[in-house]
Amino acid sequence: MSRNLELFERGKQVIPGGVNSPVRAFGQVGGTPRFVKRAEGAYFWDADDKQYLDYVGSWGPAILGHAHPDVVKAVQDAAVGGLSFGAPTEGEIEIAEEICKLLPSVQQVRLVSSGTEATMSAIRLARGFTGRDLIVKFEGCYHGHSDSLLVKAGSGLLTFGNPSSGGVPADCTKHTLVLQYNDVQQLADTFKELGDKIACVILEPIAGNMNLIKPSAEFVQALRSLTEQHGAVLIYDEVMTGFRVGLQCAQGLHGITPDLTTLGKVVGGGMPLAAFGGRADIMAKIAPLGNVYQAGTLSGNPLSVAAGLATLRLIQQPGFHDTLGQRSARLAAGLADAARAAGVPMTTDSVGGMFGFYFSDRVPTSYAEATQCDIPRFKAFFHAMLEEGVYLAPSAYEAGFTSIAHTDALIDDTIAAAGRALARI
Ligand code: KE4
């Protein structure tokens, strides 16, 4: 029996589903999850000591590749000085200064331990700042698992959210409007009807949780102008895109100044660190300054801060994001060529260190279009690539992630593996 299977069966005895986050259980693709024994650079080795070229990279944090020596050393050096204090440290100021330097829209920032905490806190802050209850999100965008965000589009015009998870009372989602990504008319109609009641709009500025889906320029502009016009807070959830699609994040690519930004993944360099920040007048409402409560025992943890600071400094090396973006684009183009050669309808896209591939004849622009992709074919491709030693996201509704450790040679190897895999499915 494979050691992965042995561990999976053993894990299920003491951990629900054998995993600590649902997507890791291979639910959409079937088969046995690979239990990681160690990872380095672009690779990880599973419990059977099989090597995989990793295009998940912890769902975004591993932008430098796994176990970058400078990041590991920073954590080791921090650890010998103590793991957690529950008191302020200079490192927290340093990383806050770094974030504010890189993101002009962020005048003040609060560190937390997960993306869920960041978005939950940002929404509470937007509600406290505006005194309004309604929030707007978009179908297919994921912002973590806080109650008011676990919603699916309701029926009818106003699309008030219905809980998408057990254990979420309808009262927790009745103030959440779920609109369609890239639907400018629906957004305008909603603001026309309810604009003075909307506390905030939260979106993935480049979506990565319904596969990779980019916003139209018109949608981006409408979001900023309508929120400004109606006094609603615009929250760019950059937990995934933050410092991955560019040094100024998606907001830099869009030329948009959001009111609040949430960050995670890359900003923590693989350790539990996330953040929310933005306009000083809004952030002034957060305790202890204001009446919007937010707190965390491990917020600003010194080891997480050390990993995050080391990572933020390394990604500022000249040409880092240009190279990363070129590598992802090369992969996307190569996958499309391989699919064409195999006669398999597949399109691809990329931005910065993110890429998407869709078993469809066009790149989707919405959740509805993303669900039209050929899931059975995705599953077959996923497993064929696993056999080739390439680890892709185990869901058709996830983006792929490159790192600076994915060299041109490794990208070429991946494209060749895809050619062999596509010929078999
Ligand atoms: P966490 O609470 O998982 O740190 O972050 C939640 C979150 C918030 N916002 C965005 C845009 C996100 O992508 C995420 C988390 N991303 C998923 C990957 N699709 C995490 C993987 C998982 O759930 O195991």
XYZ file of C-alpha atoms and ligand atoms in Angstrom:
449
model
C 0.000 0.000 0.000
C 1.192 3.520 -0.816
C 2.351 5.412 2.233
C 0.083 8.266 1.096
C -2.936 5.965 1.278
C -1.809 4.563 4.611
C -1.486 8.082 6.028
C -4.795 9.145 4.502
C -6.624 6.222 6.149
C -4.840 6.840 9.451
C -5.493 10.574 9.275
C -9.212 10.045 8.787
C -9.366 8.353 12.192
C -8.486 11.589 13.976
C -8.973 14.444 11.450
C -12.281 15.005 9.609
C -11.688 13.796 6.050
C -8.028 13.296 6.916
C -7.189 16.899 6.070
C -7.113 20.302 7.730
C -8.574 22.136 4.767
C -11.211 20.578 2.479
C -9.611 21.127 -0.940
C -6.620 19.006 0.139
C -8.806 15.874 0.245
C -8.897 15.544 -3.581
C -12.719 15.587 -3.389
C -13.236 16.955 -6.905
C -10.553 14.849 -8.584
C -10.724 11.626 -6.585
C -7.795 9.478 -5.621
C -5.376 9.736 -2.708
C -3.961 13.069 -1.580
C -0.187 13.302 -1.659
C 1.205 13.745 1.847
C 4.155 16.115 1.639
C 7.307 14.895 3.337
C 9.465 17.859 2.397
C 9.643 20.580 -0.224
C 12.431 22.609 -1.761
C 12.414 25.092 -4.646
C 9.838 24.130 -7.267
C 9.485 20.581 -5.909
C 7.987 18.571 -3.099
C 8.468 14.894 -2.238
C 5.504 12.860 -1.023
C 5.312 10.128 1.626
C 6.438 7.600 -1.010
C 9.453 9.777 -1.763
C 8.063 10.561 -5.207
C 9.102 13.998 -6.542
C 6.531 16.442 -7.890
C 6.886 19.733 -9.704
C 4.567 21.829 -7.520
C 2.182 24.345 -9.128
C 0.121 24.853 -5.950
C 2.915 26.206 -3.762
C 0.753 26.217 -0.630
C -1.970 28.040 -2.658
C 0.191 31.084 -3.215
C 2.733 31.743 -0.447
C 5.662 29.900 -2.062
C 6.459 32.598 -4.633
C 10.203 32.131 -3.984
C 9.927 28.357 -4.201
C 9.794 26.174 -1.101
C 12.307 26.494 1.749
C 14.167 29.499 0.373
C 17.359 29.543 2.478
C 17.059 33.232 3.382
C 13.455 32.796 4.565
C 14.243 29.629 6.528
C 17.204 31.342 8.208
C 15.093 34.380 9.090
C 12.572 32.111 10.833
C 15.308 30.114 12.591
C 16.990 33.296 13.818
C 13.671 34.643 15.081
C 12.775 31.373 16.799
C 15.802 31.338 19.070
C 14.592 34.660 20.476
C 11.196 33.286 21.448
C 8.130 32.181 19.493
C 5.368 34.546 20.589
C 5.023 37.354 23.117
C 1.558 38.893 22.898
C 3.367 42.216 23.020
C 4.475 44.591 20.243
C 7.779 44.032 18.454
C 9.871 46.158 16.104
C 9.477 43.568 13.341
C 5.740 44.268 13.165
C 6.512 47.926 12.517
C 9.071 47.006 9.863
C 6.665 44.821 7.882
C 3.867 47.377 8.257
C 6.221 50.061 6.908
C 7.168 47.750 4.011
C 3.511 47.126 3.113
C 2.672 50.845 3.292
C 5.729 51.633 1.141
C 4.703 49.133 -1.546
C 0.957 49.925 -1.522
C 0.208 53.689 -1.594
C -3.466 52.938 -0.851
C -2.456 51.448 2.500
C -1.797 54.210 5.013
C -2.287 52.004 8.083
C -2.298 48.213 8.340
C -3.259 45.614 10.969
C -1.613 42.177 10.962
C -3.685 39.034 11.505
C -3.044 35.303 11.062
C -5.170 34.249 8.093
C -6.922 35.601 5.046
C -10.261 34.745 6.629
C -9.441 36.958 9.594
C -8.328 39.742 7.279
C -11.498 39.817 5.186
C -13.830 39.275 8.152
C -12.186 42.209 9.961
C -12.199 44.432 6.861
C -15.932 43.892 6.404
C -16.656 44.607 10.085
C -14.548 47.744 9.739
C -16.398 48.883 6.600
C -19.725 48.368 8.379
C -18.486 50.237 11.438
C -17.122 53.092 9.364
C -20.256 53.550 7.220
C -22.878 52.530 9.769
C -24.430 50.422 7.028
C -25.162 46.668 6.970
C -25.279 45.532 3.331
C -22.177 44.024 1.733
C -21.655 43.035 -1.904
C -19.596 40.068 -3.067
C -19.414 38.220 -6.370
C -20.356 34.635 -7.152
C -17.270 32.481 -7.494
C -15.106 34.758 -5.382
C -13.874 33.227 -2.132
C -12.840 35.397 0.772
C -12.361 32.828 3.533
C -14.947 31.125 5.694
C -16.530 33.831 7.889
C -20.305 33.443 8.137
C -21.417 36.469 6.124
C -19.246 35.403 3.188
C -20.370 31.764 2.965
C -23.203 32.605 0.615
C -24.418 31.587 -2.777
C -26.393 33.743 -5.121
C -30.039 33.910 -4.173
C -32.819 33.884 -6.712
C -34.388 37.005 -8.125
C -33.072 40.424 -8.938
C -31.688 41.477 -5.583
C -29.794 38.211 -5.153
C -29.531 38.382 -1.401
C -27.258 35.553 -0.350
C -28.417 32.217 0.966
C -26.002 30.304 3.215
C -23.704 28.059 1.180
C -22.607 26.176 4.278
C -24.271 24.285 7.074
C -24.221 26.045 10.402
C -24.636 29.537 8.929
C -27.944 31.079 10.034
C -29.868 32.866 7.278
C -29.642 35.977 9.449
C -25.883 35.995 8.893
C -26.184 36.183 5.115
C -29.328 38.256 4.672
C -27.219 41.400 4.396
C -24.951 39.901 1.748
C -25.709 40.651 -1.897
C -24.185 38.205 -4.377
C -23.684 39.638 -7.857
C -22.062 38.295 -11.028
C -18.382 39.054 -11.665
C -17.896 41.362 -14.664
C -21.624 42.227 -14.839
C -21.431 46.032 -14.906
C -25.149 46.568 -15.514
C -26.195 44.452 -12.530
C -23.690 46.321 -10.349
C -25.037 49.691 -11.495
C -28.654 48.588 -10.997
C -27.872 47.352 -7.493
C -26.227 50.608 -6.491
C -29.071 52.579 -8.039
C -31.528 50.675 -5.868
C -29.521 50.195 -2.657
C -26.406 52.366 -2.926
C -26.985 54.329 0.269
C -27.350 51.083 2.248
C -24.192 49.334 1.005
C -21.285 49.307 3.473
C -18.764 47.750 1.124
C -18.025 45.788 -1.982
C -15.429 43.027 -1.582
C -13.937 41.312 -4.586
C -11.019 39.312 -5.785
C -9.528 41.936 -8.126
C -8.249 39.046 -10.222
C -10.275 35.977 -9.348
C -8.401 32.800 -8.471
C -11.103 30.771 -6.715
C -13.221 30.019 -9.767
C -10.072 29.270 -11.728
C -8.226 32.376 -13.003
C -10.740 34.991 -14.165
C -9.785 38.587 -14.913
C -12.086 41.594 -14.504
C -12.866 43.792 -17.500
C -11.507 47.338 -17.368
C -15.121 48.563 -17.440
C -15.976 46.438 -14.391
C -12.928 47.711 -12.496
C -13.767 51.317 -13.233
C -17.449 50.873 -12.374
C -16.563 49.340 -9.025
C -14.450 52.310 -8.050
C -16.799 55.009 -9.356
C -20.010 53.508 -7.952
C -18.556 52.868 -4.489
C -17.111 56.383 -4.425
C -20.409 57.897 -5.602
C -22.439 56.103 -2.919
C -19.968 56.257 -0.020
C -19.393 52.497 0.049
C -15.991 51.056 0.964
C -14.165 49.274 -1.877
C -12.264 46.288 -0.497
C -9.693 44.650 -2.770
C -9.215 41.144 -1.412
C -5.598 40.644 -2.482
C -4.953 37.656 -0.240
C -4.103 35.648 -3.362
C -3.046 38.393 -5.821
C -1.093 40.412 -3.259
C 2.582 40.726 -4.299
C 1.985 37.790 -6.673
C 0.634 39.561 -9.749
C 2.987 42.493 -9.249
C 4.823 44.469 -6.591
C 1.868 46.852 -6.365
C -0.555 43.915 -6.489
C -3.700 43.868 -8.664
C -4.524 47.435 -7.652
C -1.259 48.511 -9.268
C -2.125 46.687 -12.491
C -5.624 48.244 -12.453
C -4.495 51.751 -11.509
C -7.191 51.694 -8.841
C -6.930 52.969 -5.269
C -9.205 50.789 -3.126
C -10.289 52.003 0.293
C -9.197 48.806 2.043
C -6.963 45.939 0.964
C -6.634 42.489 2.457
C -3.392 40.541 2.093
C -2.225 37.020 2.889
C -0.176 34.137 1.509
C 2.914 35.824 -0.060
C 2.981 38.525 2.643
C 3.634 35.797 5.229
C 6.116 33.858 3.100
C 4.412 30.584 4.044
C 3.931 31.369 7.724
C 0.559 32.341 9.281
C 0.437 36.059 8.545
C -2.198 38.130 6.772
C -3.244 41.751 6.968
C -5.912 44.337 6.275
C -5.189 48.003 5.729
C -6.072 51.121 3.801
C -7.274 54.671 4.351
C -6.159 56.098 7.685
C -9.610 57.563 8.405
C -11.180 54.108 8.053
C -8.434 52.268 9.958
C -8.848 54.779 12.803
C -12.135 53.035 13.631
C -10.331 49.835 14.645
C -9.753 49.151 18.378
C -7.999 50.413 20.391
C -8.503 53.715 18.504
C -12.112 53.216 17.502
C -15.119 51.100 18.397
C -14.693 48.326 15.816
C -13.254 45.435 17.766
C -10.591 43.127 16.330
C -7.886 41.154 18.138
C -5.569 38.130 17.913
C -3.190 36.278 20.218
C -0.765 35.474 17.416
C -1.294 38.608 15.332
C 2.113 39.880 14.181
C 3.804 36.679 15.344
C 7.587 37.232 15.243
C 8.343 34.106 13.192
C 5.639 34.930 10.649
C 6.863 38.510 10.474
C 10.424 37.292 9.890
C 9.299 35.050 7.024
C 7.133 37.789 5.564
C 9.818 40.464 5.735
C 12.424 38.187 4.145
C 9.972 37.347 1.366
C 8.915 40.943 0.700
C 12.540 41.992 0.469
C 13.467 39.173 -1.929
C 10.572 39.824 -4.332
C 11.773 43.407 -4.720
C 14.847 42.230 -6.575
C 14.962 43.979 -9.990
C 12.932 42.159 -12.644
C 11.459 39.606 -10.229
C 7.836 40.017 -11.301
C 8.694 40.505 -14.979
C 10.496 37.164 -14.947
C 7.721 35.480 -12.967
C 5.099 36.815 -15.372
C 7.086 35.699 -18.417
C 7.467 32.196 -16.988
C 3.715 31.908 -16.307
C 2.865 33.255 -19.770
C 5.281 30.788 -21.343
C 3.625 27.946 -19.430
C 0.137 29.077 -20.428
C 1.107 29.382 -24.095
C 2.857 26.012 -24.030
C -0.149 24.279 -22.479
C -2.422 25.794 -25.137
C -0.071 24.622 -27.901
C 0.063 21.128 -26.405
C -3.746 20.976 -26.230
C -4.043 22.139 -29.827
C -1.568 19.484 -30.954
C -3.565 16.836 -29.072
C -6.858 18.088 -30.479
C -8.184 18.791 -26.972
C -10.285 21.962 -26.514
C -8.414 23.840 -23.833
C -7.714 27.536 -23.350
C -5.289 29.147 -20.931
C -4.492 32.490 -19.349
C -1.974 33.963 -16.915
C -1.059 37.078 -14.971
C 2.090 37.493 -12.877
C 2.636 34.337 -10.875
C -0.855 32.939 -11.552
C -2.158 30.868 -14.445
C -5.344 29.118 -15.451
C -6.283 26.424 -17.927
C -9.855 25.668 -18.909
C -11.223 22.657 -20.773
C -13.413 24.951 -22.810
C -13.109 26.723 -26.135
C -12.806 30.130 -24.458
C -11.411 31.762 -21.338
C -14.291 32.209 -18.876
C -15.221 35.688 -17.663
C -17.686 34.658 -14.947
C -18.494 31.880 -12.514
C -21.323 30.664 -14.751
C -18.887 30.305 -17.656
C -16.294 28.641 -15.416
C -18.832 25.949 -14.480
C -19.298 25.139 -18.191
C -15.767 23.761 -18.409
C -15.307 19.991 -18.941
C -14.754 18.744 -15.381
C -14.331 15.027 -16.247
C -11.600 15.982 -18.688
C -9.963 18.172 -16.036
C -9.928 15.212 -13.628
C -8.321 12.961 -16.245
C -5.701 15.609 -17.017
C -4.996 16.194 -13.328
C -4.238 12.514 -12.732
C -2.278 12.120 -15.967
C -0.098 15.041 -14.896
C 0.279 13.542 -11.427
C 1.626 10.407 -13.115
C 4.048 12.666 -14.989
C 5.240 14.068 -11.645
C 3.464 17.403 -12.012
C 1.210 18.523 -9.140
C -1.611 20.829 -10.219
C -4.380 22.266 -8.045
C -6.792 19.372 -7.293
C -9.808 21.400 -8.434
C -10.934 22.945 -11.728
C -11.976 26.002 -9.733
C -8.498 26.978 -8.552
C -5.767 28.998 -10.203
C -2.254 27.622 -10.639
C 0.798 29.219 -9.051
C 4.339 29.582 -10.347
C 7.393 30.599 -8.366
C 10.724 32.114 -9.312
C 12.123 28.610 -8.790
C 10.129 27.394 -11.829
C 12.905 27.928 -14.337
C 12.415 28.033 -18.110
C 13.748 24.481 -18.257
C 11.149 23.306 -15.716
C 8.414 25.143 -17.614
C 9.519 23.336 -20.783
C 9.485 20.002 -18.936
C 5.948 20.772 -17.741
C 4.776 21.561 -21.263
C 6.277 18.319 -22.546
C 4.574 16.404 -19.706
C 1.280 18.072 -20.615
C 1.707 16.961 -24.236
C 2.067 13.361 -23.109
C -0.819 13.681 -20.627
C -3.187 15.307 -23.120
C -2.490 12.551 -25.624
C -3.710 10.029 -23.055
C -6.967 11.645 -21.901
P -7.177 31.764 4.456
O -8.149 31.960 5.608
O -7.299 30.388 3.819
O -5.733 32.104 4.856
O -7.518 32.835 3.324
C -8.818 32.887 2.831
C -8.799 33.544 1.459
C -9.212 34.864 1.353
N -9.211 35.494 0.154
C -8.789 34.864 -0.966
C -8.808 35.595 -2.272
C -8.342 33.520 -0.907
O -7.929 32.901 -2.044
C -8.338 32.845 0.326
C -7.888 31.403 0.466
N -7.515 30.735 -0.744
C -7.674 29.299 -0.751
C -7.199 28.815 -2.123
N -8.210 28.862 -3.085
C -6.958 28.630 0.382
C -6.794 27.135 0.224
C -7.648 26.384 1.204
O -8.800 26.802 1.468
O -7.149 25.341 1.687
